[in-house]
């Protein structure tokens, strides 16, 4: 403990619920040295964020906590709340995952930074303002004097995250906890934030506890890594050792689930089943029901976190000498299943977009006089053949989603042509346009907000079928609902449940089933995997590829995730400021980019390397 800035020993956090005690964090132990970056890696629900909140003592009163959290000889869990306030935001600061919900919407961002400065340093208002402007400049915000007076809604996502970092730095922390600091950001903004954190570490010597599910971010940032599953730490190692040889079956599956260009001809590895409810009493390994290596001992005996080499520990019976004799002989991980057919042949040209423009007027004054236009889409041309995938890549604000909505005529183009199977969609109105909508559907980025929470799944799917006249009777529609639910890997009984009863990946499958129910020829997929964990993302990508192979559906796949593009896309179009700046086959664009903007995007992608 004497050599560590932070020492966590057997930290447990639990909540009382109607179904019993929920053990969200179960005896976690780790150390962080000064200036070190330590990563907590795992999927949603693994307990990463609750570990951080337990360290900060930001849990609700209903939570129970046990164990020890030592900050250079001071046990934080034993401190009275008054003393803890000086630690929280002072010696330890935290950046939360969603900056918009963490910032006060009715206060200028500069005032919020000044507030933190006055709280921790007791300086005057004028001195706080001067220092706040210096911090805004330090985190890379241009024109800090002007931005001091801006409100959060006037800033982009990357700028809001920089303000959060400035607030965290106000207390001159020795340890910064960053909870998914780049999850919602574009790759170039993500690269800027990560570089900023590295620079601040170098300049101030602070330690960093990085919470993430992104293996690329861990590879670029962390010195040591702990992998969490179902509230437990299942593996801990140096970054180099973990990426060279992951030892726990769960960690191995995470690596296998990452999409790459080299896996295009195969199915991505997925983790079958679901995370077990943490209210149950466990008698064996928590990962055993989902593990392809598990044998009887795994279900009967709880594994210990064993040191298998210097600075490497793993919670698995496969690495326990006491049980290795009873393990299956030479267990091997199966290779990802190859697709049963060759790649889909190029079909007829389904969609042709020519010189598409979407302008939004800028109005001023009482009489709303038009003084200019925002050129959201400015002369885009593209085409998609049946059974093929075109990825539309670019940063937020580049016009990708506007292109997708204008193709579907959800936004009327200002100019240009959109021909679908020989029909000019821009000329269709009213009933004629509604009659064609069954041929092209959209899957939105956030499945939860796009599903009606008051309707059961069957009614959500049937609503679109009724609108498009699919199915002559209720019985036919019920049969079709069961069919599409089976197609996306859900049971027919799923239709009788509500959206809130499903995981994020399952809700995305429901959104896909709703789109498939009317038998579309084209699916516009608007960032359908951006909010998903890596294994759930793998399930969704496998599903989309299977549906394309079986049904010949074409995809316009809107994304900023280059790894997904490498795995899924046949062609790529790169958008920047409303225009397509580069277009070609996925292999050509990703391996031999020509445009400077495309090169910048590709260089910003975190690389997974040992």
Coordinates of C-alpha atoms in Angstrom, one line a residue:
X1 CA 0.0 0.0 0.0
X2 CA 2.9 2.3 0.7
X3 CA 4.0 2.4 -2.9
X4 CA 0.5 3.0 -4.3
X5 CA -1.5 6.1 -4.6
X6 CA -4.8 4.2 -4.4
X7 CA -5.2 0.7 -2.9
X8 CA -8.6 -1.0 -3.1
X9 CA -9.1 -4.1 -0.9
X10 CA -12.0 -6.5 -1.1
X11 CA -14.4 -3.7 -2.1
X12 CA -18.1 -4.9 -2.2
X13 CA -21.2 -3.0 -3.0
X14 CA -24.7 -4.3 -2.7
X15 CA -28.3 -3.1 -2.9
X16 CA -31.4 -4.6 -1.3
X17 CA -34.2 -5.3 -3.8
X18 CA -37.5 -7.1 -3.9
X19 CA -35.8 -10.2 -5.2
X20 CA -33.1 -10.2 -2.6
X21 CA -29.7 -8.6 -2.1
X22 CA -28.0 -7.6 -5.4
X23 CA -24.2 -7.9 -5.2
X24 CA -23.2 -5.3 -7.8
X25 CA -19.4 -5.4 -6.9
X26 CA -18.0 -8.4 -5.2
X27 CA -14.6 -8.2 -3.4
X28 CA -12.6 -6.2 -5.9
X29 CA -8.9 -5.5 -5.2
X30 CA -6.4 -3.5 -7.2
X31 CA -3.7 -0.8 -6.8
X32 CA -2.9 2.3 -8.8
X33 CA 0.5 4.0 -8.7
X34 CA 1.1 7.7 -9.1
X35 CA 1.1 8.7 -12.8
X36 CA -0.2 5.2 -13.9
X37 CA -3.2 4.5 -16.1
X38 CA -5.2 1.5 -14.8
X39 CA -8.2 0.3 -16.9
X40 CA -11.3 -1.4 -15.8
X41 CA -12.5 -3.3 -18.8
X42 CA -15.9 -5.1 -19.2
X43 CA -19.4 -4.9 -20.7
X44 CA -22.4 -3.0 -19.4
X45 CA -23.6 -4.4 -16.0
X46 CA -20.2 -5.8 -15.0
X47 CA -19.8 -3.4 -12.1
X48 CA -17.1 -1.0 -13.5
X49 CA -19.0 2.3 -12.9
X50 CA -20.2 1.2 -9.5
X51 CA -16.7 0.4 -8.5
X52 CA -15.7 4.0 -9.3
X53 CA -18.8 5.4 -7.5
X54 CA -18.0 3.3 -4.5
X55 CA -14.5 4.7 -4.4
X56 CA -15.9 8.2 -4.6
X57 CA -18.7 7.4 -2.1
X58 CA -21.4 8.7 -4.5
X59 CA -23.8 5.8 -3.9
X60 CA -27.4 6.2 -2.8
X61 CA -28.2 5.8 0.9
X62 CA -29.8 2.4 0.1
X63 CA -26.4 0.9 -1.0
X64 CA -24.2 -1.1 1.3
X65 CA -20.4 -1.0 1.0
X66 CA -17.7 -3.0 2.7
X67 CA -13.9 -3.4 2.2
X68 CA -11.2 -0.8 2.2
X69 CA -10.2 2.1 -0.1
X70 CA -6.9 3.6 0.9
X71 CA -5.7 6.9 -0.6
X72 CA -2.1 7.1 0.6
X73 CA -2.8 5.8 4.1
X74 CA -6.2 7.3 4.5
X75 CA -9.2 4.9 4.4
X76 CA -11.9 6.7 2.4
X77 CA -14.7 4.4 3.5
X78 CA -14.0 5.4 7.1
X79 CA -14.0 9.2 6.6
X80 CA -17.0 11.2 7.7
X81 CA -18.8 12.9 4.9
X82 CA -17.5 16.3 5.7
X83 CA -13.9 15.2 5.2
X84 CA -14.8 13.2 2.2
X85 CA -16.1 16.3 0.4
X86 CA -12.5 17.8 0.3
X87 CA -11.3 14.5 -1.2
X88 CA -14.1 14.3 -3.7
X89 CA -13.3 16.7 -6.5
X90 CA -10.0 17.6 -4.8
X91 CA -7.6 14.7 -4.5
X92 CA -9.8 12.5 -6.6
X93 CA -11.9 13.8 -9.5
X94 CA -14.3 12.0 -11.9
X95 CA -15.4 12.5 -15.5
X96 CA -18.8 11.0 -16.1
X97 CA -19.9 9.1 -19.2
X98 CA -22.5 11.6 -20.4
X99 CA -21.3 15.2 -20.1
X100 CA -24.7 16.8 -21.0
X101 CA -26.4 15.2 -18.0
X102 CA -23.4 16.1 -15.7
X103 CA -23.3 19.8 -16.6
X104 CA -25.8 22.3 -15.2
X105 CA -27.9 23.3 -18.2
X106 CA -28.8 26.8 -16.8
X107 CA -25.3 27.9 -15.9
X108 CA -22.5 29.0 -18.3
X109 CA -19.7 26.5 -18.4
X110 CA -17.1 28.9 -17.1
X111 CA -19.2 29.6 -14.0
X112 CA -19.3 25.9 -13.4
X113 CA -15.5 25.6 -13.5
X114 CA -15.2 28.7 -11.3
X115 CA -17.6 27.2 -8.8
X116 CA -15.3 24.1 -8.5
X117 CA -12.2 26.4 -8.1
X118 CA -13.8 28.5 -5.3
X119 CA -15.0 25.3 -3.5
X120 CA -11.5 23.7 -3.5
X121 CA -9.2 26.6 -3.3
X122 CA -11.2 29.4 -1.6
X123 CA -10.1 32.0 -4.1
X124 CA -12.0 35.2 -5.2
X125 CA -14.6 35.3 -8.0
X126 CA -12.2 37.3 -10.2
X127 CA -9.3 34.9 -9.6
X128 CA -11.6 31.9 -10.2
X129 CA -12.7 33.4 -13.6
X130 CA -9.1 33.9 -14.6
X131 CA -8.1 30.4 -13.7
X132 CA -11.2 28.9 -15.3
X133 CA -10.2 30.6 -18.6
X134 CA -6.7 29.2 -18.2
X135 CA -8.2 25.7 -17.7
X136 CA -10.5 26.0 -20.8
X137 CA -7.4 26.9 -22.8
X138 CA -5.4 24.0 -21.2
X139 CA -8.1 21.5 -22.3
X140 CA -7.9 22.8 -25.9
X141 CA -11.0 24.9 -26.2
X142 CA -10.5 27.8 -28.7
X143 CA -11.4 31.3 -27.7
X144 CA -11.7 30.5 -24.0
X145 CA -12.7 34.0 -23.0
X146 CA -15.8 33.8 -25.2
X147 CA -16.6 30.2 -24.4
X148 CA -16.5 31.0 -20.7
X149 CA -20.0 32.5 -21.1
X150 CA -21.4 29.8 -23.3
X151 CA -24.1 27.4 -22.0
X152 CA -23.7 23.6 -22.4
X153 CA -26.2 23.3 -25.2
X154 CA -24.0 25.7 -27.3
X155 CA -21.1 23.3 -27.3
X156 CA -20.5 20.1 -29.2
X157 CA -20.1 16.7 -27.5
X158 CA -16.4 16.8 -27.6
X159 CA -16.3 20.4 -26.2
X160 CA -18.7 19.4 -23.4
X161 CA -16.3 16.5 -22.5
X162 CA -13.4 19.0 -22.4
X163 CA -15.4 21.2 -20.0
X164 CA -15.9 18.2 -17.8
X165 CA -12.2 17.6 -17.8
X166 CA -11.6 21.2 -16.9
X167 CA -13.9 21.0 -14.0
X168 CA -12.2 17.8 -12.8
X169 CA -8.8 19.5 -13.1
X170 CA -10.0 22.5 -11.0
X171 CA -9.2 20.6 -7.8
X172 CA -5.7 19.6 -9.0
X173 CA -6.5 15.9 -8.4
X174 CA -3.9 13.2 -7.8
X175 CA -6.3 10.6 -9.3
X176 CA -8.7 11.2 -12.2
X177 CA -11.5 8.6 -12.8
X178 CA -12.7 8.7 -16.4
X179 CA -15.9 6.7 -16.9
X180 CA -16.3 5.9 -20.6
X181 CA -15.0 9.4 -21.5
X182 CA -15.1 8.8 -25.3
X183 CA -18.0 6.4 -25.8
X184 CA -20.3 8.9 -27.5
X185 CA -17.6 10.7 -29.5
X186 CA -16.4 10.5 -33.1
X187 CA -13.1 8.9 -33.7
X188 CA -11.2 12.1 -34.3
X189 CA -12.7 13.8 -31.2
X190 CA -12.0 10.6 -29.2
X191 CA -8.3 10.7 -30.3
X192 CA -8.1 14.4 -29.2
X193 CA -9.6 13.6 -25.8
X194 CA -7.3 10.6 -25.2
X195 CA -4.2 12.7 -26.3
X196 CA -5.4 15.5 -23.9
X197 CA -5.6 13.0 -21.0
X198 CA -2.1 11.7 -21.8
X199 CA -0.7 15.3 -21.9
X200 CA -2.4 16.2 -18.6
X201 CA -0.9 13.1 -17.0
X202 CA 2.6 14.0 -18.2
X203 CA 2.2 17.6 -17.1
X204 CA 0.6 17.0 -13.7
X205 CA 1.7 13.4 -12.8
X206 CA -1.8 12.4 -11.9
X207 CA -3.0 8.8 -12.0
X208 CA -5.9 7.7 -14.2
X209 CA -8.5 5.1 -13.6
X210 CA -10.0 4.5 -17.0
X211 CA -13.4 2.7 -17.2
X212 CA -14.3 1.4 -20.7
X213 CA -15.5 -1.4 -22.9
X214 CA -13.4 -0.3 -25.8
X215 CA -10.4 -2.6 -26.4
X216 CA -8.7 -0.1 -28.7
X217 CA -8.8 2.7 -26.1
X218 CA -7.4 0.3 -23.5
X219 CA -4.6 -0.7 -25.9
X220 CA -3.6 2.9 -26.4
X221 CA -3.9 4.2 -22.9
X222 CA -3.5 1.6 -20.1
X223 CA -0.4 0.3 -18.4
X224 CA -2.4 -2.4 -16.5
X225 CA -5.9 -3.8 -17.0
X226 CA -8.5 -5.5 -14.9
X227 CA -11.4 -7.3 -16.6
X228 CA -14.7 -7.4 -14.8
X229 CA -17.7 -9.8 -15.3
X230 CA -20.9 -10.0 -13.2
X231 CA -19.5 -7.9 -10.4
X232 CA -16.2 -9.8 -10.1
X233 CA -12.7 -9.2 -11.3
X234 CA -11.9 -12.2 -13.6
X235 CA -8.5 -11.2 -14.9
X236 CA -5.8 -8.7 -14.1
X237 CA -2.5 -8.2 -16.0
X238 CA -0.3 -5.7 -17.7
X239 CA -1.6 -4.3 -21.0
X240 CA 1.1 -6.1 -22.9
X241 CA 0.4 -9.5 -21.3
X242 CA -3.3 -9.2 -21.6
X243 CA -3.3 -8.3 -25.3
X244 CA -0.6 -10.9 -26.1
X245 CA -2.3 -13.8 -24.2
X246 CA -5.8 -13.3 -22.7
X247 CA -6.3 -16.1 -20.2
X248 CA -9.9 -16.0 -19.0
X249 CA -12.5 -17.4 -21.5
X250 CA -14.5 -14.2 -21.1
X251 CA -11.5 -12.0 -22.0
X252 CA -10.8 -14.3 -25.0
X253 CA -14.3 -14.0 -26.3
X254 CA -14.1 -10.2 -26.0
X255 CA -11.1 -10.2 -28.3
X256 CA -12.7 -12.6 -30.7
X257 CA -15.9 -10.4 -30.9
X258 CA -14.0 -7.4 -32.3
X259 CA -14.9 -6.9 -36.1
X260 CA -12.0 -6.5 -38.5
X261 CA -11.4 -6.7 -42.2
X262 CA -9.7 -10.1 -41.7
X263 CA -13.0 -11.6 -40.3
X264 CA -15.2 -10.6 -43.3
X265 CA -15.7 -14.2 -44.4
X266 CA -16.6 -15.5 -41.0
X267 CA -19.1 -15.1 -38.3
X268 CA -17.9 -13.1 -35.4
X269 CA -17.5 -14.9 -32.1
X270 CA -20.4 -14.2 -29.7
X271 CA -21.0 -14.9 -26.0
X272 CA -24.1 -17.0 -25.8
X273 CA -26.7 -16.4 -23.1
X274 CA -26.9 -13.5 -20.8
X275 CA -25.2 -12.1 -17.7
X276 CA -26.7 -13.9 -14.7
X277 CA -28.9 -11.9 -12.3
X278 CA -26.7 -10.7 -9.4
X279 CA -29.4 -11.4 -6.8
X280 CA -28.8 -15.2 -7.1
X281 CA -26.5 -17.2 -4.8
X282 CA -23.6 -18.5 -6.9
X283 CA -22.2 -21.9 -6.2
X284 CA -19.6 -22.0 -9.0
X285 CA -18.1 -19.8 -11.7
X286 CA -20.4 -16.9 -12.8
X287 CA -19.3 -17.3 -16.4
X288 CA -19.7 -21.1 -16.5
X289 CA -23.3 -21.1 -18.1
X290 CA -21.8 -19.1 -21.0
X291 CA -18.4 -20.7 -21.2
X292 CA -17.5 -23.3 -23.9
X293 CA -14.7 -24.7 -21.7
X294 CA -16.8 -25.3 -18.6
X295 CA -17.0 -28.7 -16.9
X296 CA -18.7 -30.0 -13.8
X297 CA -16.2 -28.4 -11.4
X298 CA -16.9 -25.0 -12.8
X299 CA -20.6 -25.3 -11.9
X300 CA -19.9 -26.6 -8.4
X301 CA -16.9 -24.7 -7.1
X302 CA -16.3 -21.0 -7.0
X303 CA -12.9 -20.1 -8.6
X304 CA -10.4 -18.0 -6.8
X305 CA -8.4 -15.1 -8.3
X306 CA -5.0 -16.9 -8.7
X307 CA -1.7 -15.4 -9.5
X308 CA -0.4 -17.3 -12.6
X309 CA 2.7 -15.2 -13.2
X310 CA 4.2 -11.9 -12.0
X311 CA 1.5 -9.2 -12.0
X312 CA -1.0 -11.5 -13.8
X313 CA -4.0 -13.1 -12.0
X314 CA -7.0 -15.0 -13.4
X315 CA -10.2 -16.3 -11.9
X316 CA -10.6 -19.7 -13.7
X317 CA -10.3 -23.4 -12.8
X318 CA -8.4 -24.0 -16.1
X319 CA -5.4 -22.2 -14.4
X320 CA -5.8 -23.9 -10.9
X321 CA -3.5 -26.8 -10.4
X322 CA -6.0 -28.5 -8.1
X323 CA -8.6 -28.9 -10.8
X324 CA -6.6 -29.1 -14.0
X325 CA -6.5 -33.0 -13.9
X326 CA -10.3 -33.1 -14.1
X327 CA -10.5 -30.5 -16.9
X328 CA -11.5 -31.7 -20.4
X329 CA -8.6 -33.0 -22.4
X330 CA -6.9 -30.2 -24.3
X331 CA -9.9 -27.9 -24.6
X332 CA -9.6 -25.7 -27.7
X333 CA -11.6 -22.7 -28.7
X334 CA -13.6 -23.3 -31.9
X335 CA -12.8 -21.0 -34.8
X336 CA -15.6 -18.6 -35.8
X337 CA -18.0 -20.4 -38.1
X338 CA -17.4 -19.7 -41.8
X339 CA -20.4 -18.4 -43.7
X340 CA -22.2 -21.3 -45.5
X341 CA -22.3 -19.5 -48.8
X342 CA -20.0 -17.2 -50.8
X343 CA -20.5 -13.5 -50.7
X344 CA -23.7 -12.2 -52.3
X345 CA -23.3 -11.6 -56.0
X346 CA -23.9 -8.0 -57.1
X347 CA -27.5 -7.6 -58.0
X348 CA -29.4 -5.0 -60.0
X349 CA -28.9 -1.4 -59.0
X350 CA -31.6 -0.8 -56.4
X351 CA -30.9 2.8 -55.3
X352 CA -29.4 5.7 -57.3
X353 CA -28.9 9.1 -55.7
X354 CA -27.7 12.0 -57.9
X355 CA -26.6 15.4 -56.8
X356 CA -28.7 15.3 -53.6
X357 CA -29.0 18.6 -51.7
X358 CA -30.6 19.4 -48.4
X359 CA -30.5 23.0 -47.3
X360 CA -32.0 24.5 -44.1
X361 CA -32.9 28.2 -44.1
X362 CA -31.4 30.6 -41.6
X363 CA -34.1 33.0 -40.5
X364 CA -33.7 36.3 -38.7
X365 CA -36.0 39.0 -37.3
X366 CA -39.6 39.2 -36.5
X367 CA -40.6 38.5 -40.0
X368 CA -38.3 35.4 -40.3
X369 CA -36.4 36.8 -43.2
X370 CA -34.1 34.2 -44.8
X371 CA -30.5 35.4 -44.6
X372 CA -28.7 32.3 -45.6
X373 CA -28.8 28.5 -45.7
X374 CA -27.1 25.6 -43.8
X375 CA -25.9 23.2 -46.5
X376 CA -26.4 20.0 -44.6
X377 CA -26.1 17.9 -47.7
X378 CA -24.5 19.5 -50.7
X379 CA -24.4 17.5 -53.9
X380 CA -24.2 13.8 -52.8
X381 CA -24.3 11.0 -55.3
X382 CA -24.2 7.3 -54.6
X383 CA -25.7 4.0 -55.6
X384 CA -26.5 0.7 -53.9
X385 CA -27.1 -2.7 -55.6
X386 CA -29.4 -5.4 -54.2
X387 CA -27.8 -7.5 -51.6
X388 CA -24.9 -5.1 -51.0
X389 CA -23.8 -2.8 -48.2
X390 CA -22.7 0.8 -48.6
X391 CA -21.2 2.3 -45.5
X392 CA -21.6 6.1 -45.1
X393 CA -18.8 7.2 -42.8
X394 CA -18.1 10.6 -41.2
X395 CA -18.1 12.6 -38.0
X396 CA -21.2 14.0 -36.3
X397 CA -22.5 16.9 -38.3
X398 CA -21.1 15.7 -41.6
X399 CA -24.6 15.1 -43.0
X400 CA -24.8 11.3 -42.9
X401 CA -28.1 10.9 -41.1
X402 CA -29.6 13.7 -43.2
X403 CA -28.7 11.8 -46.3
X404 CA -30.4 8.7 -45.0
X405 CA -33.6 10.5 -44.0
X406 CA -33.8 12.4 -47.3
X407 CA -33.4 9.1 -49.3
X408 CA -36.4 7.8 -47.4
X409 CA -38.2 11.1 -47.9
X410 CA -38.5 11.7 -44.2
X411 CA -36.8 15.0 -45.1
X412 CA -37.6 16.4 -48.4
X413 CA -34.5 17.2 -50.5
X414 CA -33.9 20.7 -51.7
X415 CA -32.7 19.4 -55.0
X416 CA -31.4 16.2 -56.7
X417 CA -32.7 12.8 -57.7
X418 CA -33.5 9.7 -55.6
X419 CA -34.4 6.7 -57.8
X420 CA -35.5 3.5 -56.2
X421 CA -36.1 0.5 -58.5
X422 CA -36.7 3.0 -61.3
X423 CA -39.1 5.2 -59.4
X424 CA -38.3 8.8 -58.7
X425 CA -39.1 9.1 -54.9
X426 CA -38.8 12.9 -54.8
X427 CA -41.9 13.1 -57.1
X428 CA -44.1 10.9 -55.0
X429 CA -46.6 12.4 -52.5
X430 CA -49.3 11.1 -50.1
X431 CA -50.7 7.7 -50.7
X432 CA -48.2 6.9 -53.6
X433 CA -45.2 7.5 -51.3
X434 CA -46.8 5.6 -48.4
X435 CA -47.3 2.6 -50.7
X436 CA -43.6 2.5 -51.5
X437 CA -42.4 2.8 -47.9
X438 CA -42.6 -1.0 -47.3
X439 CA -39.6 -1.2 -49.7
X440 CA -37.3 0.8 -47.6
X441 CA -37.1 1.0 -43.8
X442 CA -34.8 2.5 -41.2
X443 CA -33.2 1.2 -38.0
X444 CA -32.5 4.0 -35.6
X445 CA -29.4 4.4 -33.4
X446 CA -31.2 4.2 -30.0
X447 CA -33.7 1.3 -30.0
X448 CA -35.2 2.2 -26.7
X449 CA -36.3 5.7 -27.7
X450 CA -37.6 4.4 -31.1
X451 CA -39.9 1.7 -29.5
X452 CA -43.2 2.7 -27.8
X453 CA -42.7 1.8 -24.1
X454 CA -46.5 1.4 -23.7
X455 CA -46.9 -1.2 -26.4
X456 CA -45.9 -4.8 -26.3
X457 CA -43.5 -6.0 -29.0
X458 CA -46.1 -7.8 -31.1
X459 CA -48.2 -4.6 -31.4
X460 CA -45.1 -2.5 -32.2
X461 CA -44.3 -4.8 -35.1
X462 CA -47.9 -5.1 -36.3
X463 CA -48.4 -1.4 -36.3
X464 CA -46.2 -1.0 -39.4
X465 CA -47.7 -4.1 -41.1
X466 CA -51.2 -2.6 -40.7
X467 CA -50.0 0.7 -42.1
X468 CA -48.5 -1.0 -45.2
X469 CA -51.3 -3.6 -45.7
X470 CA -49.1 -6.6 -45.0
X471 CA -51.2 -9.6 -44.0
X472 CA -54.8 -10.0 -45.0
X473 CA -55.9 -11.0 -41.5
X474 CA -54.8 -10.8 -37.8
X475 CA -53.9 -14.4 -38.0
X476 CA -51.6 -13.9 -41.0
X477 CA -49.9 -10.9 -39.2
X478 CA -49.5 -12.9 -36.0
X479 CA -47.7 -15.7 -38.0
X480 CA -45.5 -13.1 -39.7
X481 CA -44.6 -11.5 -36.4
X482 CA -43.5 -14.9 -35.1
X483 CA -41.5 -15.5 -38.2
X484 CA -39.6 -12.2 -38.1
X485 CA -38.9 -12.6 -34.4
X486 CA -37.4 -16.1 -35.1
X487 CA -35.4 -14.6 -37.9
X488 CA -33.7 -12.1 -35.5
X489 CA -33.1 -14.8 -32.9
X490 CA -36.0 -14.2 -30.5
X491 CA -38.9 -16.5 -29.6
X492 CA -42.5 -15.9 -30.6
X493 CA -43.3 -15.4 -26.8
X494 CA -41.1 -12.3 -26.9
X495 CA -44.0 -10.5 -28.6
X496 CA -46.0 -10.4 -25.4
X497 CA -43.4 -8.4 -23.5
X498 CA -42.6 -4.7 -23.3
X499 CA -39.4 -3.0 -24.5
X500 CA -38.1 -2.2 -21.0
X501 CA -37.9 -6.0 -20.3
X502 CA -35.1 -6.5 -22.8
X503 CA -31.4 -5.8 -23.0
X504 CA -30.0 -3.2 -25.4
X505 CA -29.0 -5.9 -27.9
X506 CA -32.4 -7.5 -27.8
X507 CA -34.2 -4.2 -28.3
X508 CA -32.0 -3.6 -31.4
X509 CA -33.2 -7.0 -32.7
X510 CA -36.8 -6.0 -32.1
X511 CA -36.1 -2.8 -34.2
X512 CA -34.7 -5.0 -37.0
X513 CA -37.7 -7.3 -36.7
X514 CA -40.1 -4.4 -37.0
X515 CA -38.3 -3.2 -40.2
X516 CA -38.2 -6.8 -41.7
X517 CA -42.0 -7.4 -41.1
X518 CA -42.9 -5.3 -44.2
X519 CA -40.4 -7.2 -46.4
X520 CA -38.1 -4.2 -47.3
X521 CA -35.5 -4.3 -50.1
X522 CA -33.4 -1.6 -48.5
X523 CA -32.5 -1.0 -44.8
X524 CA -31.0 2.3 -43.7
X525 CA -29.1 1.5 -40.5
X526 CA -28.3 4.7 -38.6
X527 CA -25.5 3.9 -36.1
X528 CA -27.3 0.7 -35.0
X529 CA -24.3 -0.7 -33.0
X530 CA -22.8 2.5 -31.5
X531 CA -24.4 2.1 -28.1
X532 CA -23.8 -1.7 -27.8
X533 CA -21.1 -3.7 -26.0
X534 CA -18.6 -5.5 -28.2
X535 CA -20.2 -9.0 -27.9
X536 CA -23.7 -7.6 -28.4
X537 CA -22.4 -5.7 -31.4
X538 CA -21.0 -9.0 -32.8
X539 CA -24.4 -10.6 -32.5
X540 CA -26.1 -7.7 -34.3
X541 CA -23.5 -7.7 -37.1
X542 CA -23.8 -11.5 -37.5
X543 CA -27.6 -11.1 -37.8
X544 CA -27.4 -8.4 -40.4
X545 CA -25.0 -10.5 -42.5
X546 CA -27.2 -13.6 -42.2
X547 CA -30.3 -11.6 -43.2
X548 CA -28.6 -10.1 -46.2
X549 CA -27.4 -13.5 -47.4
X550 CA -30.9 -15.1 -46.9
X551 CA -33.1 -12.2 -48.1
X552 CA -30.9 -10.2 -50.4
X553 CA -31.5 -7.0 -48.5
X554 CA -29.3 -3.9 -49.3
X555 CA -28.0 -1.8 -46.5
X556 CA -27.1 1.9 -46.3
X557 CA -25.0 1.6 -43.1
X558 CA -24.4 5.0 -41.4
X559 CA -21.6 4.9 -38.9
X560 CA -18.4 6.3 -37.6
X561 CA -17.0 3.0 -36.4
X562 CA -14.3 2.0 -38.8
X563 CA -14.0 -1.5 -37.4
X564 CA -17.6 -2.2 -38.3
X565 CA -17.1 -0.8 -41.8
X566 CA -14.1 -3.1 -42.3
X567 CA -16.2 -6.2 -41.4
X568 CA -19.5 -5.4 -42.9
X569 CA -19.3 -3.0 -45.9
X570 CA -18.8 -3.8 -49.6
X571 CA -18.4 -0.1 -50.5
X572 CA -17.5 3.0 -48.5
X573 CA -18.4 6.7 -49.0
X574 CA -16.7 9.2 -46.7
X575 CA -18.7 12.4 -45.9
X576 CA -17.3 15.7 -44.7
X577 CA -19.2 18.9 -44.4
X578 CA -22.1 17.7 -46.5
X579 CA -20.1 16.3 -49.3
X580 CA -18.7 12.9 -50.2
X581 CA -14.9 13.3 -50.3
X582 CA -13.9 9.7 -51.1
X583 CA -15.8 6.7 -52.4
X584 CA -14.8 3.2 -53.4
X585 CA -14.6 -0.4 -52.3
X586 CA -14.1 -1.0 -48.6
X587 CA -10.6 -2.6 -49.2
X588 CA -9.5 0.3 -51.4
X589 CA -10.7 3.1 -49.2
X590 CA -9.5 1.6 -45.9
X591 CA -6.2 0.3 -47.1
X592 CA -5.2 3.0 -49.6
X593 CA -7.1 6.2 -48.6
X594 CA -6.4 9.2 -50.9
X595 CA -8.3 12.1 -49.3
X596 CA -6.6 13.9 -46.3
X597 CA -9.8 13.8 -44.3
X598 CA -10.1 10.0 -44.8
X599 CA -6.5 9.5 -43.7
X600 CA -7.2 11.6 -40.6
X601 CA -10.2 9.5 -39.7
X602 CA -8.3 6.2 -40.1
X603 CA -5.3 7.5 -38.2
X604 CA -7.6 8.5 -35.3
X605 CA -8.9 4.9 -34.8
X606 CA -7.4 3.3 -31.7
X607 CA -5.3 0.3 -32.6
X608 CA -5.5 -3.0 -30.7
X609 CA -1.9 -4.1 -30.2
X610 CA 0.1 -5.7 -27.5

